[in-house]
């Protein structure tokens, strides 16, 4: 493997061909004209397959309900017809005989003619494909397309034709679905393309293939026979793969194409070689040994689900094990989680890896579902392995964290100490600051060729100080707040942000830049400063990138909230100064960075809160102006079929702000479209990594230490996209799918924080690494989403009964109570009442709900020096929901100010 510096240089030169803001579908040279491919159509139940006549690989897979849609890249079949292009129906093998070396065989590598085999009523096509796998293969490989019980099935039969045992260390089936956004508009991509999400759960594993629009039907790929999804392995692009690699793919992997993966049944051969230095895999790698003459059938089944929300029902109907974790699969050690299992065979045993990390205790069943209470111990990834009586093995991946109040304290401390930069001699005037950090090297990144990473701006550079700010929103610490005041007063205003004049409030792209004439001898000569990423002084000073403005607005807004609600905590300026600066940042964005405001901006939700706060504070002129500016954006989005474009060809970061303004201005159809598109790339899956993991696969290029196109686990999109889904759930508590995805993303957004409080940009999901990136990068945007959305949800589920997302629940004869364990303890949604309770100061110790009367009783923490009173807001979010009155406090700016005492304070909310 290349050393980190050389890896960064080589991959950036390869993958970052154009600067941020240049669309990937800009003018390209004319494409060659290809000969069409002859195919045969086959219908099985509600799906139509197109099989190539020459290779019998899959060239089309469409739902009969929408025959113009294709789950596989059939329209690109002519250009993908040659050697090196994988298809569903290909196979990859790594084999060895006793005492021999591993040898690789791939049916797509260099194709040779296949030998047709007999068909019958249930065998749609069959062939001996051994010749296509290359010379010296000690196996015979037969492939059949079958109709099994009304579902199309792809089955391979492997027969050991040699006189010695053969160990199969890699057995992979390429899963090639149309995730290619190349040459497509946003509308075309949502109409034609799909994304794939894996549940890497061994025998219970599956793939879900969902349309970008979020509309049904969806496709499920299920194991056929004993074909566990042990690993999900990327097929490397041929030009980037090491010389001599056999398992490659010619289709380019880029920001507009994530690439393809293998459904990998056996992976020990990878673990012995490519993965030898990686972190723990989702499942223990295994191999298969075939004795002379022995045969093994493996394969997958294709099943249509009517829509995304129907996936689990479809799995159960297909007699697959189904798991539902509440509140998900990220479990703090002070929270008791729930796990529901549904399968036709009883649970024989449940094992934890590491031993004792997860304790699953059976409790009362719920309408055909077995229920287990799950308690976590220790820290980090863990796995439950569930063995059923029929031998089926299901694995569920969890992540264990500290109690969230400690996690919040950890990131606050790390960012304001280890990342605190106070070098007054800094030639770029960044002190005081919170700069990006390299955990692997144990140092602050004072310089990086991607200059924004060291420049406090853009996502990769602003992330850490935004995280430090957002930590204070519900968990302020006086010493940390004092440092952040200094950061804003001395470095943000006047250095990062223009302080006065015609461009007052505007934000630069980066404080750090590359200019060796201006700063001779400063720059590390071992780094590559020749890429476009090394902005000049002039480029770094550019004010036209709207994406940078929410970061600065957050800093001002958080300090406004603290100054307004925590007397004496903020000392440099009064609350009005900070709110005015937040407002000025927004208006400067519209003046100096108008181009990118046509798109939704990450963390743009904060603009809605700034506007609401302006109104509550009686700053009418400012509120009227800002609302008009934001309505102009919203009115534009209202005209679009998919109102969440981006500087990228496709993105998962603009949707939250677009949704927020659609809701604010009452444009519900556009809000609904945005919500469903989010569900198209944001799944609920029994894995801490993929549950609520909003798709993102290119930002390691811009903010990671190890840059490559790679599916990122809990990049900032996970928590940001949770925000609109929570809002949508509060408007419609019957749709618990929204809550499950949202809570998965919101909790996924704190797995990035390690035991020291360091927050990583994202987790490298490819199995050759399986670890957190050492750079903080743009993590702070994800922490914004977590801190902004952190709450406890009290739910009466029609199947599972009373549940608490984010708290510990107890039931009495006439009431249910919850002890919040979320990272804020300042927000509570009581779903049966449609009531959203928020505290801008104060914390909820316990809450009790009495269903018969609708009464909600809050017990608040005692007063502290900075929090002598609670600031309570109560909102009814559902149609027909009941309004509440409180028995304590006085009306203040639309909420209630409730004095706190040395002991706990009880507040009763009564419906009327």
Short mmCIF file of C-alpha atoms in Angstrom, two decimals, residues 419-855:
data_model
loop_
_atom_site.label_atom_id
_atom_site.label_comp_id
_atom_site.label_asym_id
_atom_site.label_seq_id
_atom_site.Cartn_x
_atom_site.Cartn_y
_atom_site.Cartn_z
CA UNK A 419 -7.82 20.95 18.27
CA UNK A 420 -7.46 24.39 19.80
CA UNK A 421 -5.00 26.47 17.76
CA UNK A 422 -3.64 29.62 19.38
CA UNK A 423 -0.42 30.39 17.54
CA UNK A 424 -0.37 34.17 17.37
CA UNK A 425 2.47 34.04 14.84
CA UNK A 426 0.35 32.15 12.30
CA UNK A 427 0.84 33.99 8.98
CA UNK A 428 -2.78 33.29 7.97
CA UNK A 429 -4.21 34.82 11.17
CA UNK A 430 -6.12 31.71 12.15
CA UNK A 431 -5.59 32.08 15.89
CA UNK A 432 -7.58 31.46 17.94
CA UNK A 433 -9.24 28.61 16.04
CA UNK A 434 -10.36 25.02 16.10
CA UNK A 435 -8.62 23.43 13.13
CA UNK A 436 -8.93 20.04 11.48
CA UNK A 437 -7.10 17.15 13.10
CA UNK A 438 -5.24 14.01 12.01
CA UNK A 439 -5.83 11.38 14.70
CA UNK A 440 -3.41 8.94 13.11
CA UNK A 441 -0.58 11.47 13.32
CA UNK A 442 -1.86 13.03 16.54
CA UNK A 443 -1.63 16.59 15.26
CA UNK A 444 -3.56 19.62 14.09
CA UNK A 445 -3.58 20.04 10.32
CA UNK A 446 -2.04 23.47 9.96
CA UNK A 447 -1.47 22.81 6.27
CA UNK A 448 -2.98 20.48 3.67
CA UNK A 449 -2.89 20.74 -0.15
CA UNK A 450 -6.70 20.69 -0.10
CA UNK A 451 -6.37 24.07 1.51
CA UNK A 452 -9.89 24.37 2.91
CA UNK A 453 -9.13 21.48 5.29
CA UNK A 454 -6.71 23.80 7.10
CA UNK A 455 -8.67 26.95 6.36
CA UNK A 456 -11.68 26.83 8.74
CA UNK A 457 -14.09 26.97 5.81
CA UNK A 458 -15.80 24.75 3.31
CA UNK A 459 -17.11 21.60 4.93
CA UNK A 460 -13.72 19.93 5.32
CA UNK A 461 -12.31 22.86 7.28
CA UNK A 462 -15.32 24.22 9.13
CA UNK A 463 -16.42 20.83 10.43
CA UNK A 464 -14.58 20.81 13.73
CA UNK A 465 -15.45 24.28 14.95
CA UNK A 466 -19.09 23.81 13.89
CA UNK A 467 -19.15 20.60 15.96
CA UNK A 468 -17.71 22.45 18.94
CA UNK A 469 -20.40 25.11 18.56
CA UNK A 470 -23.29 22.68 18.23
CA UNK A 471 -22.17 20.77 21.30
CA UNK A 472 -22.93 23.90 23.32
CA UNK A 473 -26.52 24.20 22.09
CA UNK A 474 -27.93 21.84 24.71
CA UNK A 475 -24.79 21.06 26.72
CA UNK A 476 -22.98 24.36 27.33
CA UNK A 477 -19.72 24.43 29.23
CA UNK A 478 -18.54 27.86 30.41
CA UNK A 479 -14.86 27.33 29.57
CA UNK A 480 -15.65 25.97 26.12
CA UNK A 481 -18.12 28.77 25.41
CA UNK A 482 -15.48 31.36 26.33
CA UNK A 483 -13.09 29.88 23.77
CA UNK A 484 -15.79 29.82 21.11
CA UNK A 485 -16.65 33.44 21.79
CA UNK A 486 -13.00 34.28 21.21
CA UNK A 487 -12.94 32.22 18.03
CA UNK A 488 -15.93 34.10 16.63
CA UNK A 489 -14.84 37.53 17.85
CA UNK A 490 -11.20 37.35 16.83
CA UNK A 491 -11.01 34.96 13.88
CA UNK A 492 -14.40 34.42 12.28
CA UNK A 493 -15.48 38.06 12.20
CA UNK A 494 -12.79 40.02 10.39
CA UNK A 495 -10.76 37.11 9.01
CA UNK A 496 -13.09 34.38 7.76
CA UNK A 497 -16.06 36.72 7.52
CA UNK A 498 -15.97 40.27 6.20
CA UNK A 499 -16.62 42.56 9.16
CA UNK A 500 -17.72 45.78 7.47
CA UNK A 501 -18.15 47.62 4.21
CA UNK A 502 -19.98 46.65 1.06
CA UNK A 503 -19.44 42.92 1.66
CA UNK A 504 -20.14 42.85 5.40
CA UNK A 505 -21.16 39.36 6.47
CA UNK A 506 -19.71 37.57 3.44
CA UNK A 507 -17.68 34.41 4.03
CA UNK A 508 -14.41 33.35 2.39
CA UNK A 509 -13.78 29.93 0.92
CA UNK A 510 -10.69 29.43 3.09
CA UNK A 511 -8.37 31.38 5.38
CA UNK A 512 -5.47 29.10 4.45
CA UNK A 513 -4.20 29.16 0.87
CA UNK A 514 -1.16 28.33 -1.23
CA UNK A 515 1.12 31.21 -2.14
CA UNK A 516 4.83 30.35 -1.77
CA UNK A 517 5.85 33.88 -2.81
CA UNK A 518 3.78 35.41 -0.05
CA UNK A 519 4.82 32.78 2.51
CA UNK A 520 8.21 31.41 1.44
CA UNK A 521 9.40 28.33 3.29
CA UNK A 522 6.05 27.69 4.97
CA UNK A 523 4.68 24.87 2.83
CA UNK A 524 5.69 21.23 3.31
CA UNK A 525 7.72 20.35 0.17
CA UNK A 526 6.84 16.65 0.49
CA UNK A 527 3.21 17.42 -0.27
CA UNK A 528 1.77 17.92 -3.76
CA UNK A 529 0.71 21.56 -4.15
CA UNK A 530 0.13 21.33 -7.91
CA UNK A 531 -3.56 20.31 -7.91
CA UNK A 532 -6.48 22.70 -8.28
CA UNK A 533 -7.20 22.01 -4.62
CA UNK A 534 -4.31 24.27 -3.57
CA UNK A 535 -6.21 27.51 -3.95
CA UNK A 536 -4.33 30.75 -4.43
CA UNK A 537 -4.87 33.69 -2.08
CA UNK A 538 -7.33 35.17 -4.56
CA UNK A 539 -9.29 31.94 -4.92
CA UNK A 540 -9.41 31.37 -1.17
CA UNK A 541 -10.79 34.88 -0.66
CA UNK A 542 -13.68 34.21 -3.04
CA UNK A 543 -17.01 35.06 -1.38
CA UNK A 544 -19.24 33.27 -3.84
CA UNK A 545 -19.60 29.82 -2.30
CA UNK A 546 -22.94 29.78 -0.47
CA UNK A 547 -22.18 26.41 1.12
CA UNK A 548 -19.83 28.18 3.53
CA UNK A 549 -22.40 30.56 4.96
CA UNK A 550 -24.47 28.17 7.13
CA UNK A 551 -21.32 27.23 9.06
CA UNK A 552 -20.75 30.82 10.14
CA UNK A 553 -24.46 31.42 10.73
CA UNK A 554 -24.46 28.45 13.12
CA UNK A 555 -21.68 30.00 15.18
CA UNK A 556 -23.59 33.23 15.63
CA UNK A 557 -26.94 31.50 16.17
CA UNK A 558 -25.71 29.13 18.88
CA UNK A 559 -24.12 32.00 20.80
CA UNK A 560 -27.36 33.96 20.42
CA UNK A 561 -29.34 31.07 21.92
CA UNK A 562 -26.86 30.71 24.78
CA UNK A 563 -26.83 34.43 25.52
CA UNK A 564 -30.63 34.57 25.46
CA UNK A 565 -31.32 31.51 27.60
CA UNK A 566 -28.31 31.15 29.94
CA UNK A 567 -27.61 34.37 31.86
CA UNK A 568 -23.95 35.25 32.24
CA UNK A 569 -22.68 32.44 30.05
CA UNK A 570 -21.87 34.61 27.00
CA UNK A 571 -19.95 37.76 27.91
CA UNK A 572 -18.38 39.38 24.84
CA UNK A 573 -21.62 40.57 23.23
CA UNK A 574 -25.31 40.57 24.01
CA UNK A 575 -27.82 38.26 22.37
CA UNK A 576 -28.89 40.87 19.80
CA UNK A 577 -25.35 41.22 18.45
CA UNK A 578 -25.17 37.49 17.70
CA UNK A 579 -28.66 37.23 16.21
CA UNK A 580 -27.98 40.29 14.07
CA UNK A 581 -24.73 38.73 12.82
CA UNK A 582 -26.56 35.50 12.00
CA UNK A 583 -29.08 37.53 10.00
CA UNK A 584 -26.32 39.50 8.28
CA UNK A 585 -24.63 36.25 7.26
CA UNK A 586 -27.82 35.11 5.53
CA UNK A 587 -28.36 38.37 3.68
CA UNK A 588 -24.69 38.50 2.66
CA UNK A 589 -25.05 35.01 1.21
CA UNK A 590 -27.94 36.14 -0.95
CA UNK A 591 -25.99 39.21 -2.05
CA UNK A 592 -22.47 37.83 -2.56
CA UNK A 593 -23.06 34.11 -3.24
CA UNK A 594 -26.36 33.97 -5.14
CA UNK A 595 -25.49 31.20 -7.59
CA UNK A 596 -25.33 28.32 -5.13
CA UNK A 597 -28.41 29.49 -3.23
CA UNK A 598 -30.44 27.83 -6.00
CA UNK A 599 -29.53 24.61 -4.20
CA UNK A 600 -30.32 23.36 -0.73
CA UNK A 601 -27.34 23.85 1.59
CA UNK A 602 -26.08 21.46 4.25
CA UNK A 603 -27.13 22.72 7.70
CA UNK A 604 -29.45 25.17 5.93
CA UNK A 605 -32.13 24.19 8.45
CA UNK A 606 -30.50 26.71 10.77
CA UNK A 607 -31.78 29.51 8.53
CA UNK A 608 -35.34 28.54 9.43
CA UNK A 609 -34.53 28.88 13.13
CA UNK A 610 -32.81 32.22 12.58
CA UNK A 611 -35.94 33.51 10.83
CA UNK A 612 -38.21 32.24 13.59
CA UNK A 613 -35.98 33.80 16.24
CA UNK A 614 -36.03 37.15 14.43
CA UNK A 615 -39.81 37.02 14.55
CA UNK A 616 -39.92 36.04 18.22
CA UNK A 617 -37.56 38.85 19.12
CA UNK A 618 -39.67 41.44 17.33
CA UNK A 619 -36.97 42.20 14.74
CA UNK A 620 -39.70 42.69 12.17
CA UNK A 621 -37.78 44.50 9.43
CA UNK A 622 -35.03 41.88 9.43
CA UNK A 623 -37.52 39.00 9.54
CA UNK A 624 -39.56 40.43 6.68
CA UNK A 625 -36.48 40.85 4.50
CA UNK A 626 -35.08 37.41 5.27
CA UNK A 627 -38.42 35.71 4.70
CA UNK A 628 -38.74 37.36 1.30
CA UNK A 629 -35.24 36.24 0.34
CA UNK A 630 -35.90 32.66 1.41
CA UNK A 631 -39.30 32.59 -0.29
CA UNK A 632 -37.61 33.48 -3.55
CA UNK A 633 -35.54 30.33 -3.22
CA UNK A 634 -38.55 28.25 -2.19
CA UNK A 635 -40.67 29.55 -5.05
CA UNK A 636 -37.96 28.44 -7.47
CA UNK A 637 -37.82 24.97 -5.91
CA UNK A 638 -41.59 24.73 -6.12
CA UNK A 639 -41.34 24.83 -9.93
CA UNK A 640 -38.97 21.85 -10.11
CA UNK A 641 -39.89 18.19 -10.41
CA UNK A 642 -37.09 17.29 -8.02
CA UNK A 643 -36.33 20.45 -6.01
CA UNK A 644 -32.98 19.49 -4.55
CA UNK A 645 -30.24 19.88 -7.08
CA UNK A 646 -26.62 20.44 -6.19
CA UNK A 647 -23.29 21.47 -7.60
CA UNK A 648 -22.83 17.73 -7.97
CA UNK A 649 -24.72 15.64 -10.52
CA UNK A 650 -26.58 14.01 -7.66
CA UNK A 651 -26.30 14.75 -3.96
CA UNK A 652 -27.80 13.86 -0.59
CA UNK A 653 -27.14 17.11 1.27
CA UNK A 654 -29.51 19.71 -0.17
CA UNK A 655 -32.70 17.82 0.60
CA UNK A 656 -32.96 18.76 4.31
CA UNK A 657 -32.97 22.52 3.71
CA UNK A 658 -35.25 22.22 0.70
CA UNK A 659 -37.68 20.17 2.77
CA UNK A 660 -37.54 22.68 5.63
CA UNK A 661 -38.48 25.63 3.45
CA UNK A 662 -41.14 23.67 1.57
CA UNK A 663 -42.76 22.92 4.93
CA UNK A 664 -42.30 26.46 6.19
CA UNK A 665 -44.02 28.01 3.17
CA UNK A 666 -46.71 25.34 2.96
CA UNK A 667 -45.50 23.67 -0.26
CA UNK A 668 -46.42 20.19 0.95
CA UNK A 669 -46.32 18.31 -2.39
CA UNK A 670 -42.68 19.34 -2.87
CA UNK A 671 -41.92 18.43 0.75
CA UNK A 672 -43.45 14.99 0.13
CA UNK A 673 -41.38 14.49 -3.02
CA UNK A 674 -38.24 15.40 -1.10
CA UNK A 675 -39.12 13.07 1.77
CA UNK A 676 -39.64 10.09 -0.53
CA UNK A 677 -36.42 10.76 -2.42
CA UNK A 678 -34.57 10.71 0.91
CA UNK A 679 -36.02 7.27 1.61
CA UNK A 680 -34.67 6.16 -1.77
CA UNK A 681 -31.08 6.61 -0.57
CA UNK A 682 -31.50 6.31 3.19
CA UNK A 683 -32.45 2.79 4.34
CA UNK A 684 -33.43 0.99 7.51
CA UNK A 685 -31.22 -2.11 7.72
CA UNK A 686 -30.15 -4.29 10.70
CA UNK A 687 -26.65 -2.84 10.90
CA UNK A 688 -25.28 0.19 12.73
CA UNK A 689 -23.38 1.11 9.59
CA UNK A 690 -26.14 1.05 7.00
CA UNK A 691 -29.17 1.87 9.16
CA UNK A 692 -30.08 5.48 8.39
CA UNK A 693 -26.88 5.83 6.36
CA UNK A 694 -27.68 8.44 3.72
CA UNK A 695 -25.72 7.52 0.63
CA UNK A 696 -22.43 9.33 0.12
CA UNK A 697 -19.40 8.01 -1.70
CA UNK A 698 -17.13 10.82 -2.90
CA UNK A 699 -16.37 13.12 0.02
CA UNK A 700 -13.27 11.25 1.15
CA UNK A 701 -11.80 13.00 -1.89
CA UNK A 702 -12.46 16.39 -0.33
CA UNK A 703 -12.14 15.81 3.40
CA UNK A 704 -10.53 12.43 4.14
CA UNK A 705 -6.96 11.34 4.68
CA UNK A 706 -7.48 8.31 2.43
CA UNK A 707 -9.31 9.73 -0.60
CA UNK A 708 -11.16 7.46 -2.96
CA UNK A 709 -14.63 6.89 -4.37
CA UNK A 710 -16.03 4.64 -1.66
CA UNK A 711 -19.35 4.17 0.08
CA UNK A 712 -18.97 6.19 3.28
CA UNK A 713 -20.52 5.00 6.51
CA UNK A 714 -22.11 7.86 8.43
CA UNK A 715 -20.72 10.75 6.54
CA UNK A 716 -22.56 13.91 7.50
CA UNK A 717 -25.54 13.08 5.29
CA UNK A 718 -26.80 10.47 7.76
CA UNK A 719 -27.61 12.91 10.55
CA UNK A 720 -28.55 15.80 8.25
CA UNK A 721 -31.13 13.71 6.41
CA UNK A 722 -32.56 12.54 9.71
CA UNK A 723 -33.82 16.06 10.38
CA UNK A 724 -36.55 16.19 7.68
CA UNK A 725 -37.56 12.60 8.36
CA UNK A 726 -38.12 13.42 12.04
CA UNK A 727 -40.26 16.38 11.04
CA UNK A 728 -42.24 14.23 8.61
CA UNK A 729 -42.79 11.63 11.33
CA UNK A 730 -44.00 14.21 13.82
CA UNK A 731 -46.57 15.29 11.21
CA UNK A 732 -47.64 11.67 10.63
CA UNK A 733 -46.81 9.41 13.59
CA UNK A 734 -48.48 6.45 11.89
CA UNK A 735 -45.50 6.21 9.52
CA UNK A 736 -42.97 4.63 11.88
CA UNK A 737 -40.66 3.83 8.94
CA UNK A 738 -39.73 7.52 8.94
CA UNK A 739 -38.85 7.42 12.63
CA UNK A 740 -36.74 4.29 12.32
CA UNK A 741 -34.68 5.67 9.42
CA UNK A 742 -34.34 9.04 11.12
CA UNK A 743 -33.22 7.62 14.45
CA UNK A 744 -30.73 5.37 12.69
CA UNK A 745 -29.18 8.36 10.93
CA UNK A 746 -29.22 10.62 13.98
CA UNK A 747 -27.53 7.96 16.14
CA UNK A 748 -25.23 6.96 13.30
CA UNK A 749 -23.97 10.52 13.47
CA UNK A 750 -22.28 9.92 16.83
CA UNK A 751 -20.52 6.65 15.97
CA UNK A 752 -17.84 8.86 14.38
CA UNK A 753 -16.78 10.06 17.86
CA UNK A 754 -14.12 7.88 19.42
CA UNK A 755 -13.41 7.34 23.13
CA UNK A 756 -11.22 10.45 23.23
CA UNK A 757 -13.82 12.71 21.63
CA UNK A 758 -12.22 12.82 18.17
CA UNK A 759 -14.84 13.00 15.40
CA UNK A 760 -13.95 11.23 12.14
CA UNK A 761 -15.13 12.36 8.72
CA UNK A 762 -16.65 8.92 8.03
CA UNK A 763 -16.04 5.18 8.16
CA UNK A 764 -14.33 3.40 5.26
CA UNK A 765 -16.79 0.65 4.34
CA UNK A 766 -14.63 -1.17 1.82
CA UNK A 767 -13.40 -4.36 3.44
CA UNK A 768 -9.74 -3.68 2.73
CA UNK A 769 -9.87 -0.90 5.35
CA UNK A 770 -13.00 -1.13 7.57
CA UNK A 771 -12.01 1.76 9.78
CA UNK A 772 -12.63 5.40 10.57
CA UNK A 773 -10.79 7.98 8.51
CA UNK A 774 -8.08 9.71 10.61
CA UNK A 775 -9.16 13.22 9.51
CA UNK A 776 -11.93 15.16 11.20
CA UNK A 777 -12.76 16.59 7.78
CA UNK A 778 -16.40 17.55 7.38
CA UNK A 779 -17.71 15.57 10.36
CA UNK A 780 -19.05 18.68 12.09
CA UNK A 781 -21.87 18.94 9.57
CA UNK A 782 -23.04 15.51 10.75
CA UNK A 783 -22.73 16.53 14.37
CA UNK A 784 -24.88 19.55 13.56
CA UNK A 785 -27.60 17.14 12.43
CA UNK A 786 -27.24 15.02 15.56
CA UNK A 787 -27.25 17.92 18.01
CA UNK A 788 -30.04 19.71 16.15
CA UNK A 789 -32.30 16.63 16.09
CA UNK A 790 -31.42 14.87 19.35
CA UNK A 791 -34.65 13.97 21.13
CA UNK A 792 -36.58 11.15 22.78
CA UNK A 793 -39.68 9.77 21.09
CA UNK A 794 -42.46 8.06 23.05
CA UNK A 795 -44.42 5.80 20.70
CA UNK A 796 -47.29 3.34 20.93
CA UNK A 797 -46.47 1.04 18.03
CA UNK A 798 -49.42 -1.00 16.69
CA UNK A 799 -47.24 -4.10 16.48
CA UNK A 800 -44.59 -3.71 19.15
CA UNK A 801 -46.52 -1.77 21.79
CA UNK A 802 -45.07 1.06 23.86
CA UNK A 803 -41.55 2.02 22.82
CA UNK A 804 -39.08 4.75 23.64
CA UNK A 805 -36.61 5.89 21.00
CA UNK A 806 -33.76 7.42 22.97
CA UNK A 807 -34.88 6.67 26.50
CA UNK A 808 -35.62 3.93 29.03
CA UNK A 809 -39.32 3.11 29.28
CA UNK A 810 -41.35 1.85 32.22
CA UNK A 811 -45.06 1.04 32.21
CA UNK A 812 -47.55 1.46 35.04
CA UNK A 813 -51.23 0.53 35.18
CA UNK A 814 -52.42 3.87 33.85
CA UNK A 815 -49.32 5.55 32.43
CA UNK A 816 -45.97 5.17 30.72
CA UNK A 817 -42.80 6.94 31.78
CA UNK A 818 -39.53 7.56 30.02
CA UNK A 819 -36.10 8.60 31.24
CA UNK A 820 -34.45 10.38 28.29
CA UNK A 821 -30.97 9.17 27.38
CA UNK A 822 -30.49 11.13 24.16
CA UNK A 823 -27.67 13.62 23.78
CA UNK A 824 -29.79 16.68 24.60
CA UNK A 825 -32.54 15.66 27.07
CA UNK A 826 -34.24 18.85 25.90
CA UNK A 827 -36.75 17.56 23.35
CA UNK A 828 -39.56 15.01 23.63
CA UNK A 829 -42.21 13.89 21.18
CA UNK A 830 -45.25 12.14 22.60
CA UNK A 831 -46.56 10.46 19.46
CA UNK A 832 -50.09 9.49 20.62
CA UNK A 833 -50.71 13.13 21.56
CA UNK A 834 -48.94 14.60 18.52
CA UNK A 835 -47.08 16.85 20.96
CA UNK A 836 -43.56 18.19 20.40
CA UNK A 837 -41.95 19.52 23.57
CA UNK A 838 -38.71 21.48 23.34
CA UNK A 839 -36.54 23.19 25.92
CA UNK A 840 -34.12 25.94 24.93
CA UNK A 841 -32.87 25.85 28.51
CA UNK A 842 -33.26 23.11 31.09
CA UNK A 843 -33.24 19.35 30.83
CA UNK A 844 -35.87 16.64 31.15
CA UNK A 845 -35.10 14.14 33.90
CA UNK A 846 -38.28 12.06 33.36
CA UNK A 847 -41.57 12.34 31.53
CA UNK A 848 -44.85 10.56 32.20
CA UNK A 849 -47.79 10.23 29.81
CA UNK A 850 -51.28 9.16 30.90
CA UNK A 851 -53.16 7.93 27.84
CA UNK A 852 -56.64 8.13 29.37
CA UNK A 853 -56.42 11.84 30.18
CA UNK A 854 -53.64 12.87 27.79
CA UNK A 855 -51.74 14.51 30.63
#
